[in-house]
Tab-separated table of C-alpha atoms in Angstrom:
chain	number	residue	atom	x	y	z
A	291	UNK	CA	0.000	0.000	0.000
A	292	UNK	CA	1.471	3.512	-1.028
A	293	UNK	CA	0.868	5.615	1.888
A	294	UNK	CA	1.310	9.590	0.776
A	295	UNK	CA	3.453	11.249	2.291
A	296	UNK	CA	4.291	14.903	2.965
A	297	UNK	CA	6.973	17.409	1.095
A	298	UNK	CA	9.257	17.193	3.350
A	299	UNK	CA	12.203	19.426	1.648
A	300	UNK	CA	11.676	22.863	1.664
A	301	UNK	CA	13.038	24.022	-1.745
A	302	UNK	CA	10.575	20.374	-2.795
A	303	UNK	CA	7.921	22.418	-1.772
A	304	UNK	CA	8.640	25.680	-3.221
A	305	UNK	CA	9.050	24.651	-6.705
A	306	UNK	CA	6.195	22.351	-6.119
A	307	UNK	CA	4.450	25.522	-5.038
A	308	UNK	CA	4.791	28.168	-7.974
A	309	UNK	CA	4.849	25.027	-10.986
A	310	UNK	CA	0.903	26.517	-11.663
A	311	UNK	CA	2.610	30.386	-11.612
A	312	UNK	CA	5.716	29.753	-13.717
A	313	UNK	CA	5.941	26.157	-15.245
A	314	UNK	CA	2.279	26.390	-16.540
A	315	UNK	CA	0.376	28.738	-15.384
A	316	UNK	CA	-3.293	28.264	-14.250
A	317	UNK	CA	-4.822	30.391	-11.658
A	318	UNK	CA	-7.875	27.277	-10.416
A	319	UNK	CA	-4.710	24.982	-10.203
A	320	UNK	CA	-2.597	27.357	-8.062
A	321	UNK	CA	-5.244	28.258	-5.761
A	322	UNK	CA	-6.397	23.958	-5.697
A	323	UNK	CA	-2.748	23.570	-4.332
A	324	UNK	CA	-2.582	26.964	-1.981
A	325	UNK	CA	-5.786	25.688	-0.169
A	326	UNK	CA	-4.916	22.397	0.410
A	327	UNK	CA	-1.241	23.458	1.848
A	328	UNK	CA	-2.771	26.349	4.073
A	329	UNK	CA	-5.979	24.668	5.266
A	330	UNK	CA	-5.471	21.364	6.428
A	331	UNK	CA	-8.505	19.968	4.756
A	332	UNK	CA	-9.275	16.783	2.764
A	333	UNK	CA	-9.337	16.880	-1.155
A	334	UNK	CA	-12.736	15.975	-0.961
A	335	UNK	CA	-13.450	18.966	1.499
A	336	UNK	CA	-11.815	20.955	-0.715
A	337	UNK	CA	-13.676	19.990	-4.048
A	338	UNK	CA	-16.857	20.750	-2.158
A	339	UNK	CA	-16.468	24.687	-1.628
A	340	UNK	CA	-18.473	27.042	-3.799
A	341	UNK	CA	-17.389	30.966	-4.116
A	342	UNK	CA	-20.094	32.091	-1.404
A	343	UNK	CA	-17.896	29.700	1.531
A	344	UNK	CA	-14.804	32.427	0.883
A	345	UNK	CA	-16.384	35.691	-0.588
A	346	UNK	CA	-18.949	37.763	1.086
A	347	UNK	CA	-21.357	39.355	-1.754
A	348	UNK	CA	-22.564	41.897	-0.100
A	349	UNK	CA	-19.484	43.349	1.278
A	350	UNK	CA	-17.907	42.403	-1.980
A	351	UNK	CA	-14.744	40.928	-0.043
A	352	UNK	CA	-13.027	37.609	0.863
A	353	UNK	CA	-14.560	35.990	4.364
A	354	UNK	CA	-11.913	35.541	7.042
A	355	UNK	CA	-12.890	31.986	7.488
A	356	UNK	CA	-14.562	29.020	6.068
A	357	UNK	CA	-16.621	26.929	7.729
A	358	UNK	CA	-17.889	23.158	6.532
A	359	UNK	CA	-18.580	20.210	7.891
A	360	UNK	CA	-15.962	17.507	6.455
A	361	UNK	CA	-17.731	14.702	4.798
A	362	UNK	CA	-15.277	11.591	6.253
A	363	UNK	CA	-16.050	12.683	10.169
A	364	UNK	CA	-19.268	14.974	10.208
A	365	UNK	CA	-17.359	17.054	12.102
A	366	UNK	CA	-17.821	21.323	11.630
A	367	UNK	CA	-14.576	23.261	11.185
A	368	UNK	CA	-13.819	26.629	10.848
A	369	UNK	CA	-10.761	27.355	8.985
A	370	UNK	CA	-8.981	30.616	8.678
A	371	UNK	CA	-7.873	32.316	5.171
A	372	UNK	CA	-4.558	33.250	5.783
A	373	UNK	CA	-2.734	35.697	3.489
A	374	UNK	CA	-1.394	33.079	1.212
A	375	UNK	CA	-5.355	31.697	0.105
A	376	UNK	CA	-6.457	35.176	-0.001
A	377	UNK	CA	-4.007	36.183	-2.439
A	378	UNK	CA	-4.390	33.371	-4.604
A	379	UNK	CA	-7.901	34.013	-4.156
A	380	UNK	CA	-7.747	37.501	-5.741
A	381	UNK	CA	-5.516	35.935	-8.759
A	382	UNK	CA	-8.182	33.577	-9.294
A	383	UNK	CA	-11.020	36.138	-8.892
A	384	UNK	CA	-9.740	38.385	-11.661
A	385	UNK	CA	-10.077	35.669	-14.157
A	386	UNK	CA	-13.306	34.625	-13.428
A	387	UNK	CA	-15.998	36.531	-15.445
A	388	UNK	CA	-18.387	36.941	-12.342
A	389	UNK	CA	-18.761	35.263	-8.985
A	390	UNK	CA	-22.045	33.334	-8.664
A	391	UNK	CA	-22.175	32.349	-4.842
A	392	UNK	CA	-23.567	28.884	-5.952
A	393	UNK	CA	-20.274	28.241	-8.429
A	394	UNK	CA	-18.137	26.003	-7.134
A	395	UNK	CA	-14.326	27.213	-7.082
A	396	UNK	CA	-12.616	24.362	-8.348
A	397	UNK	CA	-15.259	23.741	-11.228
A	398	UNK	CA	-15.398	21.507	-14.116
A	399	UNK	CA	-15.685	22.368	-17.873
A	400	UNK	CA	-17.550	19.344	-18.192
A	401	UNK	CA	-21.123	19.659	-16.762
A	402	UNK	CA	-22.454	22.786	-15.292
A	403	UNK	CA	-21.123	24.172	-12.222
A	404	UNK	CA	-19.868	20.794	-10.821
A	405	UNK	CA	-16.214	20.766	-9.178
A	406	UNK	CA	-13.245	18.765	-11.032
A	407	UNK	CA	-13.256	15.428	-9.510
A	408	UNK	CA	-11.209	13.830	-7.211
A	409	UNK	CA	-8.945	12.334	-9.950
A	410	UNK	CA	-8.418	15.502	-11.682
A	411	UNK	CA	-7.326	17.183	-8.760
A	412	UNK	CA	-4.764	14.191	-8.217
A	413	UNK	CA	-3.435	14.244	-11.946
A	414	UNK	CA	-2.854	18.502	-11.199
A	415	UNK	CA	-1.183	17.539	-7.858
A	416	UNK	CA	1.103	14.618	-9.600
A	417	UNK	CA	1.559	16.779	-12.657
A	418	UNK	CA	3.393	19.271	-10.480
A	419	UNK	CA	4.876	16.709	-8.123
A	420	UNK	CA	6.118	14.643	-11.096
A	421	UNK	CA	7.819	17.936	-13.231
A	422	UNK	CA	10.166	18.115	-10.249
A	423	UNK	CA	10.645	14.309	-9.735
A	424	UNK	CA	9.606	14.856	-5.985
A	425	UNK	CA	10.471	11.749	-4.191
A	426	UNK	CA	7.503	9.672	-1.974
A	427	UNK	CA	4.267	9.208	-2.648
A	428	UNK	CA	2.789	12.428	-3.557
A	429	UNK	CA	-0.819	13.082	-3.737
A	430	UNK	CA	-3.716	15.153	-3.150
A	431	UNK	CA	-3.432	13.687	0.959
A	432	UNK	CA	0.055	15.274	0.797
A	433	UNK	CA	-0.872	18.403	0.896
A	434	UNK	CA	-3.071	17.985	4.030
A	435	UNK	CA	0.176	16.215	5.394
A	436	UNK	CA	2.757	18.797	4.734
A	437	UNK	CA	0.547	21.107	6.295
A	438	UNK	CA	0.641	19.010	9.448
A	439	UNK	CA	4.588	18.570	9.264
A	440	UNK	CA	5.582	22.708	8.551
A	441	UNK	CA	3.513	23.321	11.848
A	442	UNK	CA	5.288	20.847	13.806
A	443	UNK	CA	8.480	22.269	12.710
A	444	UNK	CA	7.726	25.375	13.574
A	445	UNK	CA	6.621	24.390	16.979
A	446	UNK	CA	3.069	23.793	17.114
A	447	UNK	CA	1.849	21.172	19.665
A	448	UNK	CA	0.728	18.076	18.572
A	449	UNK	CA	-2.113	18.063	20.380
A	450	UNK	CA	-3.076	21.012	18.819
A	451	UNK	CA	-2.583	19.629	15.070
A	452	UNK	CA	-4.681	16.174	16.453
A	453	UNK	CA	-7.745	18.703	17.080
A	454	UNK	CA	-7.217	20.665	13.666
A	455	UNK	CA	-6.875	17.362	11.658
A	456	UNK	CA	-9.992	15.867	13.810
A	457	UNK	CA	-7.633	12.958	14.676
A	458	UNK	CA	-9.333	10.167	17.194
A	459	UNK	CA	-6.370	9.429	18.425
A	460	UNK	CA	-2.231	10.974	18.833
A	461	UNK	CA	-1.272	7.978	16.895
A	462	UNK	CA	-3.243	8.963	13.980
A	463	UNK	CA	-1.726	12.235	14.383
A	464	UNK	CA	1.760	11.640	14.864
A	465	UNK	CA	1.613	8.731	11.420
A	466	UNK	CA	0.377	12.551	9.502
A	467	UNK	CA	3.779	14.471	10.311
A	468	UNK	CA	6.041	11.968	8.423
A	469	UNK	CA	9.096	12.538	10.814
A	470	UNK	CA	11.835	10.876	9.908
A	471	UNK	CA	15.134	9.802	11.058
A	472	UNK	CA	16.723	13.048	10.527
A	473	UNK	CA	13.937	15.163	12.389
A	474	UNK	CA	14.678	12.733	15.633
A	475	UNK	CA	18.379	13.411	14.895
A	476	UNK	CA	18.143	17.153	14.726
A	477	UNK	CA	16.646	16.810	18.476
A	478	UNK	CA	19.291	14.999	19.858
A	479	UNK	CA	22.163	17.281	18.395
A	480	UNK	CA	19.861	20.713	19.042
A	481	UNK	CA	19.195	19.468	23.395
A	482	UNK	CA	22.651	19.753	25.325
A	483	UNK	CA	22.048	18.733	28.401
């Protein structure tokens, strides 16, 4: 079983990052891969939001959170936009002809006004992921798992990434952050005692 595993190498993620900006651009596909690095949600989560879950009509500007209830644990979340979403956000926005609150942001040319599926959204993940020969097993969970391990290593509890991810358990958590040999290395060198 190939489990997915998070970008663990920072210049990895970087170039994994802008491939939608530079490589070939495509505003949806940048802003598919900026929400699922910045929010911590499940591609299927993700598929799911329409333009009326991030932009306020009447004020005519982005919300400062989203909230949803994820389909795998029925569980309600509210997620903050931080500046990275918003801004891709805005990139998107100016390409669209008009926001209908209904549209969904990650929509399909095929149909009308139904998201890409989950299988697109892996091929633009793998496309990327692939152009740059990242090693693992990247897919559209790896996003939701680098997430997890660039907030551990910068320090935020564990606990606190088990209640974000809506993890049962610590185990379940701790399997998420992909730390390796090297991060249990750096520990031991970093604490003199």
């Amino acid at each position: 079983m190939n489990i997915a595993q998070p970008i663990r190498n920072e210049q990895d993620l970087n170039h994994f990052k802008d491939y939608y900006r530079g490589i070939e651009p495509d505003v949806r596909n940048y802003l598919l891969i900026t929400m699922g690095l910045n929010t911590a949600l499940r591609i299927s989560d993700i598929l799911k939001l329409q333009w009326k879950h991030v932009y306020n009509g009447e004020n005519r500007q982005f919300r400062s959170h989203i909230t949803i209830v994820e389909m795998k644990t029925g569980k309600k979340s509210k997620i903050f936009l931080n500046a990275n979403i918003k801004k891709a956000l805005k990139e998107y926005e100016k390409e669209m002809n008009a926001l209908e609150a209904e549209h969904y942001l990650f929509g399909s040319s095929v149909g009308e006004n139904t998201p890409i599926t989950r299988v697109q959204a892996y091929r633009i993940v793998k496309k990327a992921a692939n152009f740059y020969r990242l090693e693992g097993v990247i897919s559209c969970h790896s996003l939701r798992k680098t997430f997890g391990y660039y907030a551990w290593k910068q320090g935020v509890p564990p606990v606190l990434l088990m209640n974000i991810y809506n993890h049962s358990s610590f185990q379940v958590t701790k399997r998420y952050l992909g730390i390796e040999q090297d991060d249990r290395d750096l520990v031991f060198e970093k604490i003199l005692i």
